Coordinates of C-alpha atoms in Angstrom, one line a residue:
Chain X
M866 CA 20.2 -31.3 -38.2
N867 CA 20.1 -34.8 -37.0
R868 CA 18.2 -36.0 -33.9
R869 CA 21.1 -35.6 -31.5
Q870 CA 21.9 -32.1 -32.6
K871 CA 18.3 -31.1 -32.2
E872 CA 18.2 -32.6 -28.8
T873 CA 21.3 -30.6 -27.8
A874 CA 19.9 -27.4 -29.2
I875 CA 16.7 -27.8 -27.3
R876 CA 18.6 -28.5 -24.1
A877 CA 20.6 -25.4 -24.6
V878 CA 17.4 -23.3 -25.1
F879 CA 15.9 -24.6 -21.9
F880 CA 19.2 -24.1 -20.0
S881 CA 19.5 -20.5 -21.1
F882 CA 15.9 -19.7 -20.0
A883 CA 16.6 -21.3 -16.7
L884 CA 19.8 -19.4 -16.4
V885 CA 18.1 -16.1 -17.2
S886 CA 15.6 -16.4 -14.4
I887 CA 18.4 -17.4 -12.0
L888 CA 20.5 -14.5 -13.2
I889 CA 17.6 -12.0 -12.7
L890 CA 16.9 -13.3 -9.2
G891 CA 20.6 -13.0 -8.4
L892 CA 20.7 -9.4 -9.7
I893 CA 17.7 -8.5 -7.6
V894 CA 19.3 -9.9 -4.5
V895 CA 22.6 -8.2 -5.2
S896 CA 20.9 -4.8 -5.7
L897 CA 18.8 -5.3 -2.6
F898 CA 21.9 -5.9 -0.5
R899 CA 23.9 -3.1 -2.2
E900 CA 21.2 -0.5 -1.4
G901 CA 20.4 -1.9 2.0
L902 CA 23.7 -2.8 3.6
P903 CA 25.2 0.8 3.7
L904 CA 22.6 1.6 6.4
F905 CA 24.6 -0.4 8.9
R906 CA 27.4 2.0 8.7
H907 CA 25.2 4.4 10.5
V908 CA 22.8 2.2 12.5
S909 CA 23.8 -0.9 14.2
V910 CA 22.1 -4.2 13.3
K911 CA 20.8 -4.5 16.8
D912 CA 19.3 -1.0 16.8
F913 CA 17.7 -1.6 13.4
L914 CA 16.2 -5.0 14.2
F915 CA 15.2 -4.4 17.8
G916 CA 14.7 -0.7 18.0
M917 CA 11.2 0.3 19.1
E918 CA 10.9 3.6 17.2
W919 CA 10.3 4.0 13.5
Y920 CA 10.6 7.7 12.8
P921 CA 12.5 7.8 9.5
T922 CA 11.7 11.4 8.6
Y923 CA 12.3 13.2 11.9
D924 CA 15.4 14.9 12.8
P925 CA 17.3 13.0 14.2
P926 CA 15.6 10.0 12.6
S927 CA 15.2 6.6 14.3
F928 CA 15.1 3.4 12.3
G929 CA 13.9 0.6 14.7
I930 CA 11.8 -2.0 12.8
W931 CA 10.9 -4.2 15.7
P932 CA 7.3 -3.0 15.8
L933 CA 7.1 -3.6 12.0
I934 CA 8.5 -7.2 12.4
V935 CA 6.1 -7.9 15.2
G936 CA 3.2 -6.5 13.1
S937 CA 4.2 -8.7 10.1
V938 CA 4.6 -11.8 12.1
I939 CA 1.3 -11.5 14.1
V940 CA -0.7 -10.7 11.0
T941 CA 0.8 -13.6 9.1
V942 CA 0.5 -16.2 11.9
L943 CA -3.2 -15.3 12.5
A944 CA -3.9 -15.3 8.8
T945 CA -2.4 -18.8 8.6
L946 CA -4.4 -20.1 11.5
I947 CA -7.5 -19.0 9.7
A948 CA -6.4 -20.2 6.3
I949 CA -5.2 -23.7 7.2
P950 CA -8.6 -25.2 8.2
V951 CA -10.4 -23.4 5.4
G952 CA -7.8 -24.2 2.8
V953 CA -7.1 -27.8 3.7
L954 CA -10.8 -28.8 4.2
T955 CA -11.7 -27.1 0.9
A956 CA -9.0 -29.2 -0.7
V957 CA -10.2 -32.4 1.0
Y958 CA -13.8 -31.6 -0.1
I959 CA -12.7 -31.0 -3.7
A960 CA -10.4 -33.9 -4.0
E961 CA -12.3 -36.6 -2.0
V962 CA -15.9 -35.7 -1.4
A963 CA -17.4 -33.5 -4.0
P964 CA -19.3 -35.0 -6.9
G965 CA -18.0 -34.1 -10.4
A966 CA -20.0 -31.0 -11.2
V967 CA -19.7 -29.4 -7.8
K968 CA -16.0 -30.1 -7.9
D969 CA -15.6 -28.1 -11.0
V970 CA -17.6 -25.1 -9.6
F971 CA -15.6 -25.1 -6.4
K972 CA -12.3 -25.3 -8.2
S973 CA -13.1 -22.4 -10.5
V974 CA -14.3 -20.3 -7.6
I975 CA -11.0 -20.9 -5.8
E976 CA -9.0 -20.0 -8.9
L977 CA -11.1 -16.9 -9.3
L978 CA -10.3 -16.0 -5.7
A979 CA -6.6 -16.4 -6.5
G980 CA -7.0 -14.1 -9.4
L981 CA -8.6 -11.2 -7.5
P982 CA -6.3 -8.2 -7.4
S983 CA -5.1 -7.5 -3.9
V984 CA -6.2 -3.9 -4.1
V985 CA -9.8 -5.1 -4.6
L986 CA -9.6 -7.2 -1.5
G987 CA -8.0 -4.4 0.4
F988 CA -10.8 -2.1 -0.6
F989 CA -13.3 -4.7 0.5
G990 CA -11.5 -4.9 3.9
M991 CA -11.5 -1.2 4.2
V992 CA -15.2 -0.3 3.4
V993 CA -17.0 -3.5 4.3
V994 CA -15.0 -5.6 6.9
A995 CA -13.6 -2.6 8.9
P996 CA -17.0 -0.9 9.8
W997 CA -18.6 -4.3 10.4
L998 CA -15.8 -5.4 12.8
Q999 CA -16.1 -2.0 14.5
D1000 CA -19.8 -2.1 15.0
T1001 CA -20.0 -5.7 16.0
F1002 CA -17.3 -5.7 18.6
D1003 CA -17.6 -2.0 19.5
L1004 CA -14.0 -1.3 18.7
P1005 CA -12.2 2.0 18.4
T1006 CA -11.0 1.0 14.9
G1007 CA -11.8 -1.6 12.3
L1008 CA -8.4 -1.2 10.6
N1009 CA -6.6 -3.8 12.7
I1010 CA -4.8 -7.1 13.0
V1011 CA -8.0 -9.2 12.8
N1012 CA -9.2 -7.4 9.7
A1013 CA -5.8 -7.6 7.9
S1014 CA -5.4 -11.3 8.9
S1015 CA -8.8 -12.3 7.6
I1016 CA -8.2 -10.6 4.2
L1017 CA -4.7 -12.2 4.0
A1018 CA -6.2 -15.6 4.9
L1019 CA -8.6 -15.1 2.0
M1020 CA -5.6 -14.6 -0.2
A1021 CA -3.7 -17.6 1.2
V1022 CA -6.7 -20.0 0.9
P1023 CA -6.4 -20.5 -2.9
T1024 CA -2.6 -21.2 -2.6
I1025 CA -3.1 -23.7 0.3
A1026 CA -6.2 -25.3 -1.3
S1027 CA -4.8 -25.9 -4.7
I1028 CA -1.4 -27.2 -3.6
S1029 CA -3.0 -29.4 -0.9
E1030 CA -5.4 -30.7 -3.5
D1031 CA -2.6 -31.7 -5.7
A1032 CA -1.0 -33.5 -2.7
L1033 CA -4.2 -35.3 -1.9
Y1034 CA -4.7 -36.3 -5.5
A1035 CA -1.3 -37.8 -5.5
V1036 CA -2.0 -40.2 -2.7
P1037 CA -1.8 -43.7 -4.3
R1038 CA -5.2 -45.3 -4.9
E1039 CA -4.0 -48.5 -3.3
Y1040 CA -3.9 -46.8 0.1
K1041 CA -7.6 -45.9 -0.1
E1042 CA -8.5 -49.3 -1.5
A1043 CA -6.7 -51.0 1.3
S1044 CA -8.5 -48.8 3.9
Y1045 CA -11.9 -49.5 2.4
A1046 CA -11.0 -53.2 2.2
L1047 CA -10.4 -53.2 6.0
G1048 CA -14.0 -51.9 6.3
A1049 CA -13.2 -48.2 7.1
T1050 CA -15.8 -45.6 6.2
T1051 CA -15.1 -42.7 3.9
H1052 CA -14.4 -40.2 6.6
E1053 CA -12.1 -42.6 8.5
T1054 CA -10.2 -43.2 5.3
I1055 CA -9.9 -39.4 4.7
L1056 CA -8.8 -38.6 8.2
R1057 CA -6.6 -41.6 9.0
V1058 CA -5.1 -42.4 5.6
V1059 CA -5.4 -39.8 2.9
I1060 CA -4.6 -36.7 4.9
P1061 CA -1.6 -38.3 6.8
S1062 CA -0.2 -39.5 3.5
A1063 CA -0.5 -36.1 1.9
L1064 CA 0.9 -34.3 5.0
S1065 CA 4.2 -33.3 3.4
G1066 CA 2.4 -31.7 0.5
I1067 CA -0.1 -30.0 2.8
S1068 CA 2.7 -28.6 5.0
T1069 CA 4.4 -27.2 1.9
A1070 CA 1.1 -25.6 0.9
V1071 CA 0.7 -24.0 4.3
I1072 CA 4.2 -22.6 4.3
L1073 CA 3.9 -21.2 0.8
G1074 CA 0.6 -19.7 1.8
M1075 CA 2.5 -18.0 4.7
S1076 CA 5.2 -16.6 2.5
R1077 CA 2.4 -15.2 0.3
A1078 CA 0.8 -13.5 3.3
I1079 CA 4.0 -12.1 4.8
G1080 CA 5.1 -10.5 1.6
E1081 CA 1.7 -9.1 0.6
T1082 CA 1.7 -5.3 0.5
M1083 CA -1.5 -3.7 -0.7
V1084 CA -3.8 -5.4 1.7
V1085 CA -1.8 -4.6 4.8
L1086 CA -1.2 -1.1 3.5
M1087 CA -5.0 -0.6 3.3
V1088 CA -6.4 -2.4 6.2
A1089 CA -3.8 -2.9 8.9
G1090 CA -4.1 0.7 10.1
G1091 CA -0.4 1.5 9.8
A1092 CA 0.5 2.2 13.5
A1093 CA 4.2 1.5 14.1
A1094 CA 3.7 0.3 17.7
I1095 CA 3.7 -3.1 19.4
P1096 CA 0.1 -4.1 19.5
E1097 CA -1.6 -4.8 22.8
S1098 CA -4.5 -6.7 21.5
L1099 CA -5.7 -8.4 18.3
F1100 CA -7.8 -5.4 17.6
D1101 CA -4.9 -2.9 17.5
S1102 CA -3.5 -1.4 14.4
V1103 CA -0.1 -2.5 13.2
R1104 CA 2.3 -1.6 10.4
P1105 CA 3.7 -4.6 8.7
M1106 CA 7.0 -4.3 6.9
P1107 CA 5.7 -4.4 3.3
A1108 CA 3.2 -1.6 4.1
S1109 CA 6.1 0.6 5.3
I1110 CA 8.1 -0.1 2.2
A1111 CA 5.2 0.6 -0.1
A1112 CA 4.1 3.8 1.7
E1113 CA 7.5 5.3 2.0
M1114 CA 9.7 4.2 -0.9
G1115 CA 8.3 6.8 -3.2
E1116 CA 9.2 9.7 -1.0
A1117 CA 12.6 8.6 0.4
P1118 CA 15.3 10.6 -1.3
F1119 CA 17.6 8.3 -3.4
R1120 CA 20.3 6.6 -1.3
S1121 CA 19.4 8.6 1.8
L1122 CA 19.4 6.7 5.1
H1123 CA 15.6 6.4 4.9
Y1124 CA 15.9 4.8 1.5
Q1125 CA 18.6 2.4 2.7
A1126 CA 16.5 1.5 5.8
L1127 CA 13.6 0.5 3.5
F1128 CA 15.9 -1.7 1.5
A1129 CA 17.3 -3.2 4.7
T1130 CA 13.7 -3.9 5.7
G1131 CA 13.3 -5.6 2.3
M1132 CA 16.4 -7.7 3.2
V1133 CA 14.7 -8.8 6.4
L1134 CA 11.6 -9.8 4.4
F1135 CA 13.8 -11.7 2.0
F1136 CA 15.4 -13.7 4.8
I1137 CA 12.0 -14.5 6.3
T1138 CA 10.6 -15.7 3.0
L1139 CA 13.8 -17.6 2.3
A1140 CA 13.5 -19.3 5.7
F1141 CA 9.9 -20.3 4.9
N1142 CA 10.9 -21.8 1.6
L1143 CA 13.8 -23.8 3.2
V1144 CA 11.4 -25.1 5.8
A1145 CA 8.9 -26.0 3.1
D1146 CA 11.6 -27.8 1.1
Y1147 CA 12.8 -29.7 4.2
I1148 CA 9.4 -30.8 5.1
S1149 CA 8.5 -32.0 1.6
N1150 CA 11.8 -34.0 1.5
K1151 CA 11.5 -35.4 5.0
F1152 CA 8.0 -36.8 4.7
K1153 CA 8.3 -37.8 1.1
E1154 CA 6.4 -41.0 0.4
V1155 CA 8.7 -43.8 -0.5
G1156 CA 7.5 -46.9 -2.2
S1157 CA 3.9 -48.0 -2.2
G1158 CA 2.2 -51.1 -0.9
T1159 CA 0.9 -52.8 -4.0
L1160 CA 0.8 -56.4 -4.5
Chain N
M265 CA 0.3 -18.5 -36.3
N266 CA -0.3 -17.5 -40.0
I267 CA 1.3 -14.7 -41.8
W268 CA -1.6 -12.3 -41.4
K269 CA -1.6 -12.6 -37.7
K270 CA 2.1 -12.0 -37.6
A271 CA 1.8 -9.0 -39.8
I272 CA -1.0 -7.5 -37.6
L273 CA 1.1 -8.2 -34.5
A274 CA 4.1 -6.5 -36.0
L275 CA 2.0 -3.5 -37.0
L276 CA 0.6 -3.3 -33.5
C277 CA 4.1 -3.4 -32.0
C278 CA 5.2 -0.6 -34.3
M279 CA 2.2 1.5 -33.4
L280 CA 2.8 1.0 -29.7
T281 CA 6.4 2.2 -29.9
V282 CA 5.7 5.0 -32.3
A283 CA 2.5 6.2 -30.7
P284 CA 4.0 8.5 -28.1
A285 CA 5.9 10.2 -30.9
I286 CA 2.7 10.6 -33.0
A287 CA 0.6 12.1 -30.2
A288 CA 0.9 15.9 -30.5
E289 CA 2.1 16.5 -27.0
S290 CA 2.0 14.6 -23.7
I291 CA 2.3 15.8 -20.2
V292 CA 3.0 13.6 -17.2
I293 CA 1.8 14.8 -13.8
K294 CA 2.6 13.1 -10.5
G295 CA 2.2 13.7 -6.7
S296 CA 0.1 15.0 -3.9
T297 CA -3.4 13.5 -3.4
T298 CA -4.5 16.9 -2.1
V299 CA -3.8 18.5 -5.5
L300 CA -5.1 15.4 -7.3
P301 CA -8.8 16.5 -7.7
I302 CA -7.7 19.9 -9.1
A303 CA -5.3 18.3 -11.6
Q304 CA -7.9 15.6 -12.5
G305 CA -10.6 18.2 -13.2
A306 CA -8.2 20.5 -15.1
L307 CA -6.8 17.8 -17.3
E308 CA -10.3 16.5 -18.2
A309 CA -11.4 20.0 -19.2
Y310 CA -8.1 20.7 -21.0
M311 CA -8.0 17.4 -22.9
K312 CA -11.5 18.1 -24.1
A313 CA -10.6 21.5 -25.4
H314 CA -7.2 20.4 -26.9
K315 CA -7.6 17.2 -28.9
G316 CA -4.4 15.3 -29.3
V317 CA -2.9 16.3 -26.0
Q318 CA -2.2 13.4 -23.7
I319 CA -2.0 14.1 -20.0
S320 CA -1.3 11.3 -17.6
L321 CA -1.8 11.8 -13.9
S322 CA -1.0 9.8 -10.8
G323 CA -1.2 10.5 -7.1
G324 CA 1.1 9.6 -4.3
G325 CA 2.5 12.0 -1.8
S326 CA 3.9 15.5 -2.4
G327 CA 7.4 14.0 -1.8
E328 CA 6.8 11.8 -4.8
G329 CA 5.7 14.8 -6.9
I330 CA 8.8 16.7 -6.1
K331 CA 11.0 13.6 -6.5
A332 CA 9.5 13.1 -10.0
I333 CA 10.6 16.6 -11.0
V334 CA 14.1 16.1 -9.6
D335 CA 14.4 12.7 -11.3
G336 CA 12.8 14.0 -14.5
T337 CA 10.1 11.4 -14.6
A338 CA 7.3 14.0 -14.7
D339 CA 6.7 17.4 -16.4
I340 CA 4.6 18.6 -13.5
G341 CA 5.0 17.6 -9.8
N342 CA 2.1 18.3 -7.6
S343 CA 2.8 19.3 -4.0
S344 CA 0.8 20.5 -1.0
R345 CA 4.0 21.9 0.6
E346 CA 7.0 24.0 -0.5
I347 CA 10.1 22.2 -1.7
K348 CA 12.5 21.5 1.1
K349 CA 16.1 22.6 1.3
D350 CA 17.6 19.2 0.8
E351 CA 15.3 18.5 -2.1
I352 CA 16.6 21.8 -3.7
S353 CA 20.2 20.8 -3.2
L354 CA 19.5 17.3 -4.6
A355 CA 17.9 19.0 -7.6
Q356 CA 20.9 21.3 -8.1
K357 CA 23.2 18.3 -8.1
K358 CA 21.2 16.9 -11.0
G359 CA 21.0 20.2 -12.8
V360 CA 17.3 20.5 -12.2
K361 CA 15.8 23.9 -11.4
P362 CA 12.4 23.4 -9.6
V363 CA 10.0 26.3 -10.2
A364 CA 7.0 26.6 -8.1
H365 CA 3.6 27.5 -9.4
I366 CA 0.9 28.3 -6.9
V367 CA -2.4 26.9 -8.2
A368 CA -4.7 27.2 -5.3
F369 CA -5.0 27.9 -1.6
D370 CA -6.0 25.3 0.9
A371 CA -6.8 25.0 4.6
L372 CA -5.8 22.0 6.6
V373 CA -8.9 20.9 8.4
P374 CA -9.1 18.5 11.4
V375 CA -12.1 16.2 10.8
V376 CA -14.2 13.9 13.0
H377 CA -17.2 11.7 12.5
P378 CA -20.4 13.7 12.1
S379 CA -21.9 12.2 15.3
N380 CA -19.1 13.6 17.4
P381 CA -20.4 16.6 19.4
V382 CA -17.0 18.3 19.6
Q383 CA -17.1 21.5 17.4
G384 CA -13.6 22.8 17.6
L385 CA -10.2 22.3 19.2
T386 CA -7.2 24.5 19.8
V387 CA -3.8 23.8 18.1
E388 CA -2.5 22.8 21.6
Q389 CA -5.2 20.2 22.0
L390 CA -4.7 18.8 18.5
S391 CA -1.0 18.5 19.2
L392 CA -1.6 16.6 22.5
I393 CA -4.1 14.3 20.8
Y394 CA -1.6 13.4 18.1
Q395 CA 1.2 13.0 20.6
G396 CA -1.0 10.4 22.3
K397 CA -1.3 12.5 25.5
I398 CA -5.0 13.2 25.2
T399 CA -6.6 9.8 24.6
N400 CA -10.3 10.3 25.5
W401 CA -12.8 12.6 23.9
K402 CA -14.1 13.7 27.3
E403 CA -10.9 15.6 27.9
V404 CA -11.7 18.0 25.1
G405 CA -15.4 18.3 25.8
G406 CA -16.8 15.3 24.0
K407 CA -18.3 12.0 25.0
D408 CA -16.4 9.5 27.2
M409 CA -14.8 7.5 24.4
K410 CA -11.3 6.6 23.2
I411 CA -9.7 8.8 20.5
V412 CA -8.3 7.2 17.4
A413 CA -5.9 9.6 15.8
I414 CA -5.5 9.1 12.1
S415 CA -2.5 10.7 10.4
R416 CA -1.2 10.8 6.9
D417 CA 2.0 8.9 5.9
S418 CA 5.2 10.8 6.1
S419 CA 5.5 11.1 2.3
S420 CA 2.5 13.4 2.4
G421 CA 2.8 17.1 2.1
T422 CA -0.4 17.3 4.3
F423 CA 1.6 15.4 7.0
E424 CA 4.4 18.0 6.6
S425 CA 1.9 20.8 6.9
W426 CA 0.4 19.2 10.0
D427 CA 3.8 18.7 11.5
H428 CA 4.5 22.4 10.8
F429 CA 1.3 23.9 12.1
V430 CA 0.4 21.5 14.9
M431 CA 3.1 19.2 16.0
K432 CA 5.9 21.7 15.8
K433 CA 8.8 20.0 17.6
T434 CA 6.9 17.0 18.9
K435 CA 6.3 13.6 17.3
V436 CA 3.1 11.9 16.2
S437 CA 2.6 8.9 18.5
P438 CA 3.4 5.6 16.9
R439 CA -0.1 4.4 18.0
A440 CA -1.6 6.8 15.5
Q441 CA -2.9 5.2 12.3
M442 CA -1.0 6.2 9.2
L443 CA -3.0 6.2 6.0
A444 CA -1.7 6.7 2.5
S445 CA -4.1 9.3 1.0
N446 CA -6.6 11.9 1.7
G447 CA -9.3 9.5 0.3
A448 CA -8.3 6.8 2.8
V449 CA -8.4 9.2 5.7
Y450 CA -11.8 10.4 4.5
T451 CA -13.1 6.9 4.3
A452 CA -11.7 5.9 7.7
V453 CA -13.0 9.0 9.5
S454 CA -16.4 8.8 7.9
K455 CA -16.8 5.2 9.1
N456 CA -15.4 5.6 12.6
R457 CA -17.0 7.6 15.4
Y458 CA -13.9 7.4 17.6
S459 CA -11.6 8.9 15.0
I460 CA -10.0 12.3 14.2
G461 CA -8.1 12.9 11.0
Y462 CA -7.0 15.8 8.9
L463 CA -7.7 16.6 5.3
G464 CA -7.2 19.2 2.6
M465 CA -10.2 21.5 2.4
G466 CA -11.5 19.9 -0.9
Y467 CA -11.9 16.6 0.8
V468 CA -14.1 17.8 3.6
K469 CA -17.5 16.6 2.4
K470 CA -20.7 15.3 3.9
G471 CA -19.4 12.1 5.5
V472 CA -17.1 14.0 7.9
K473 CA -17.3 17.1 10.1
G474 CA -14.7 19.8 9.9
L475 CA -13.6 21.2 13.2
A476 CA -13.0 24.8 13.9
V477 CA -9.4 25.5 15.0
A478 CA -8.9 28.1 17.8
G479 CA -12.5 29.2 17.2
V480 CA -12.1 29.8 13.4
Q481 CA -14.0 27.6 10.9
A482 CA -12.1 26.9 7.7
T483 CA -13.8 28.7 4.8
P484 CA -12.4 30.2 1.6
E485 CA -12.4 33.6 3.2
T486 CA -10.7 32.7 6.5
A487 CA -8.1 30.6 4.6
L488 CA -7.3 33.4 2.2
S489 CA -7.1 36.0 4.9
R490 CA -4.9 33.6 7.0
Q491 CA -7.3 34.2 9.9
Y492 CA -7.7 30.4 9.9
P493 CA -4.4 29.3 11.4
M494 CA -3.6 26.4 9.1
S495 CA -3.8 27.8 5.6
R496 CA -1.4 26.9 2.9
E497 CA -0.7 27.1 -0.8
L498 CA -1.0 24.2 -3.3
Y499 CA 1.8 23.9 -5.8
M500 CA 2.6 22.5 -9.2
Y501 CA 6.4 22.2 -9.7
T502 CA 8.2 22.2 -13.1
N503 CA 11.8 21.9 -14.0
G504 CA 12.8 25.4 -15.1
E505 CA 10.2 27.7 -16.6
P506 CA 7.6 25.5 -18.3
K507 CA 7.5 25.4 -22.1
G508 CA 5.1 24.3 -24.8
E509 CA 2.1 22.3 -23.8
T510 CA 3.1 22.2 -20.1
A511 CA 3.2 26.0 -20.0
K512 CA -0.3 26.2 -21.7
F513 CA -1.7 23.7 -19.3
L514 CA -0.4 25.6 -16.2
A515 CA -1.8 28.8 -17.6
F516 CA -5.1 27.0 -18.0
V517 CA -5.0 25.9 -14.4
K518 CA -4.2 29.3 -13.1
G519 CA -6.7 31.0 -15.5
P520 CA -10.4 31.5 -15.0
A521 CA -11.5 28.1 -16.2
G522 CA -8.9 26.3 -14.1
Q523 CA -9.8 28.3 -11.0
K524 CA -13.4 27.5 -11.5
I525 CA -12.4 23.9 -11.2
V526 CA -10.4 24.7 -8.0
A527 CA -13.5 26.2 -6.4
K528 CA -15.7 23.4 -7.6
E529 CA -13.4 20.8 -6.0
G530 CA -13.7 22.7 -2.7
F531 CA -10.4 24.5 -2.6
V532 CA -9.8 28.3 -2.6
P533 CA -9.1 29.9 -5.9
L534 CA -6.1 32.2 -6.3
K535 CA -8.3 35.3 -6.4
A536 CA -11.4 35.0 -4.2
D537 CA -13.4 36.9 -6.8
A538 CA -12.6 34.4 -9.5
P539 CA -15.7 33.1 -11.3
G540 CA -17.2 30.3 -9.3
G541 CA -15.3 31.2 -6.1
K542 CA -17.4 31.4 -3.1
G543 CA -15.5 34.4 -1.6
K544 CA -17.1 37.8 -2.3
K545 CA -15.5 40.9 -1.0

């Protein structure tokens, strides 16, 4: 085999692996739609998306997922609001401020946090955070939006921190040098030069963190409280979409309306995650650094 | 990778694929978190006495236990309710014949935080609380504080029993919290003085207070005599009459040793005079 043939063979191998993953993704999407779409022969899209009542097992059943959508969105947004400052500042600290040894320790702690199984975090939320929240704020229940959001934020922080750190690391050294040359201090350089230059990467990190939070199942199943109603305060229980799917998929008779409704809920989640990814893609393209100012 | 590592790896792969065939017998059990402690206790004792028998057990709702029998993914499906009509017709379509084996009796017990002064409620009051029509403990003779109703998810046989005994034709309010297992309800109620939940009898332990219903406290005696209004059977389902190791295991559960475990786990044995049972006539 000469060099060129080898090259072609290797290219074919890589191509086929890439093809397999795309194919699998395609099959998943197809089956998601095949199982979910038949629901809309019995329930209108409007009633499904904006219906206020989720009673899938009653007779007659009602399949309104609006409270579930609201639950998911609120929990995710709040989680992101908590996770952005923590994640980004951690990244800044690791990338720009920390001395060598501290940097390594922080990085491994963050990686460890990313590796914690969500059921462990969920359990922590259930037996530690919930009673604490309840006692501290004298609430009727500790299984609520704030609890779920904090735990989800804890899960999004590693994603946000590590991707932001890469983005910060990729900021050309000349920028910083130019800033220092103009007499700027370290924190001025970080705030005015480094972070703005890395903004596209940081935004991508935030949005990927959000898609992780909105799709997360175990935590919201354990600590969000599971009430399928529109919340009136941040301390109310909610039932995000993944929690419903996880809790009910096992029982729903194969290809019954309930089963199809759960797949249709999965479709909604799929579209939300897809939208997040498109936005992330758009942002990273739009604010891409072009050229650099070297002499 | 050298040749020895490869050889060992190949051997391991072979063992992994062949292992289930080598093991003398294996039984797969799924479903109902109410029946879970009984099944867990029984399989530990059984596997100790019968070396070589592999029993795997997972929880989930009763719906999942019955579904596992219908789909043929388990040998035994645990359930805290009877199989439903549409589940039977689904089973028949697939040529599956679910057979019920009653393994214990249970009482469905409303539970509150131990600090709650309320001692008992009527079925009517329970229903109104879960419908979201009674929202303060003072309306049922307690302190002036909000009620947090905790329910089981709809896959749960315990939820179905609650629906049957308490809710009847009414719906559980969407504001009620829905939790996925008896264990989760126990944890939530034991940590929340506002809450009310409901549990299978075996889960009513120190951290929560069981309420009397219509003036009757749930005990093995009142559950067995049906004097307690929310008594029920616990089931293990099989596809057709069980054979081989599954039959032996079921006989073990229903036998004296198994029923001792039932009593130890806080449920009511089939015969109240079974060894270890608290009921004495």
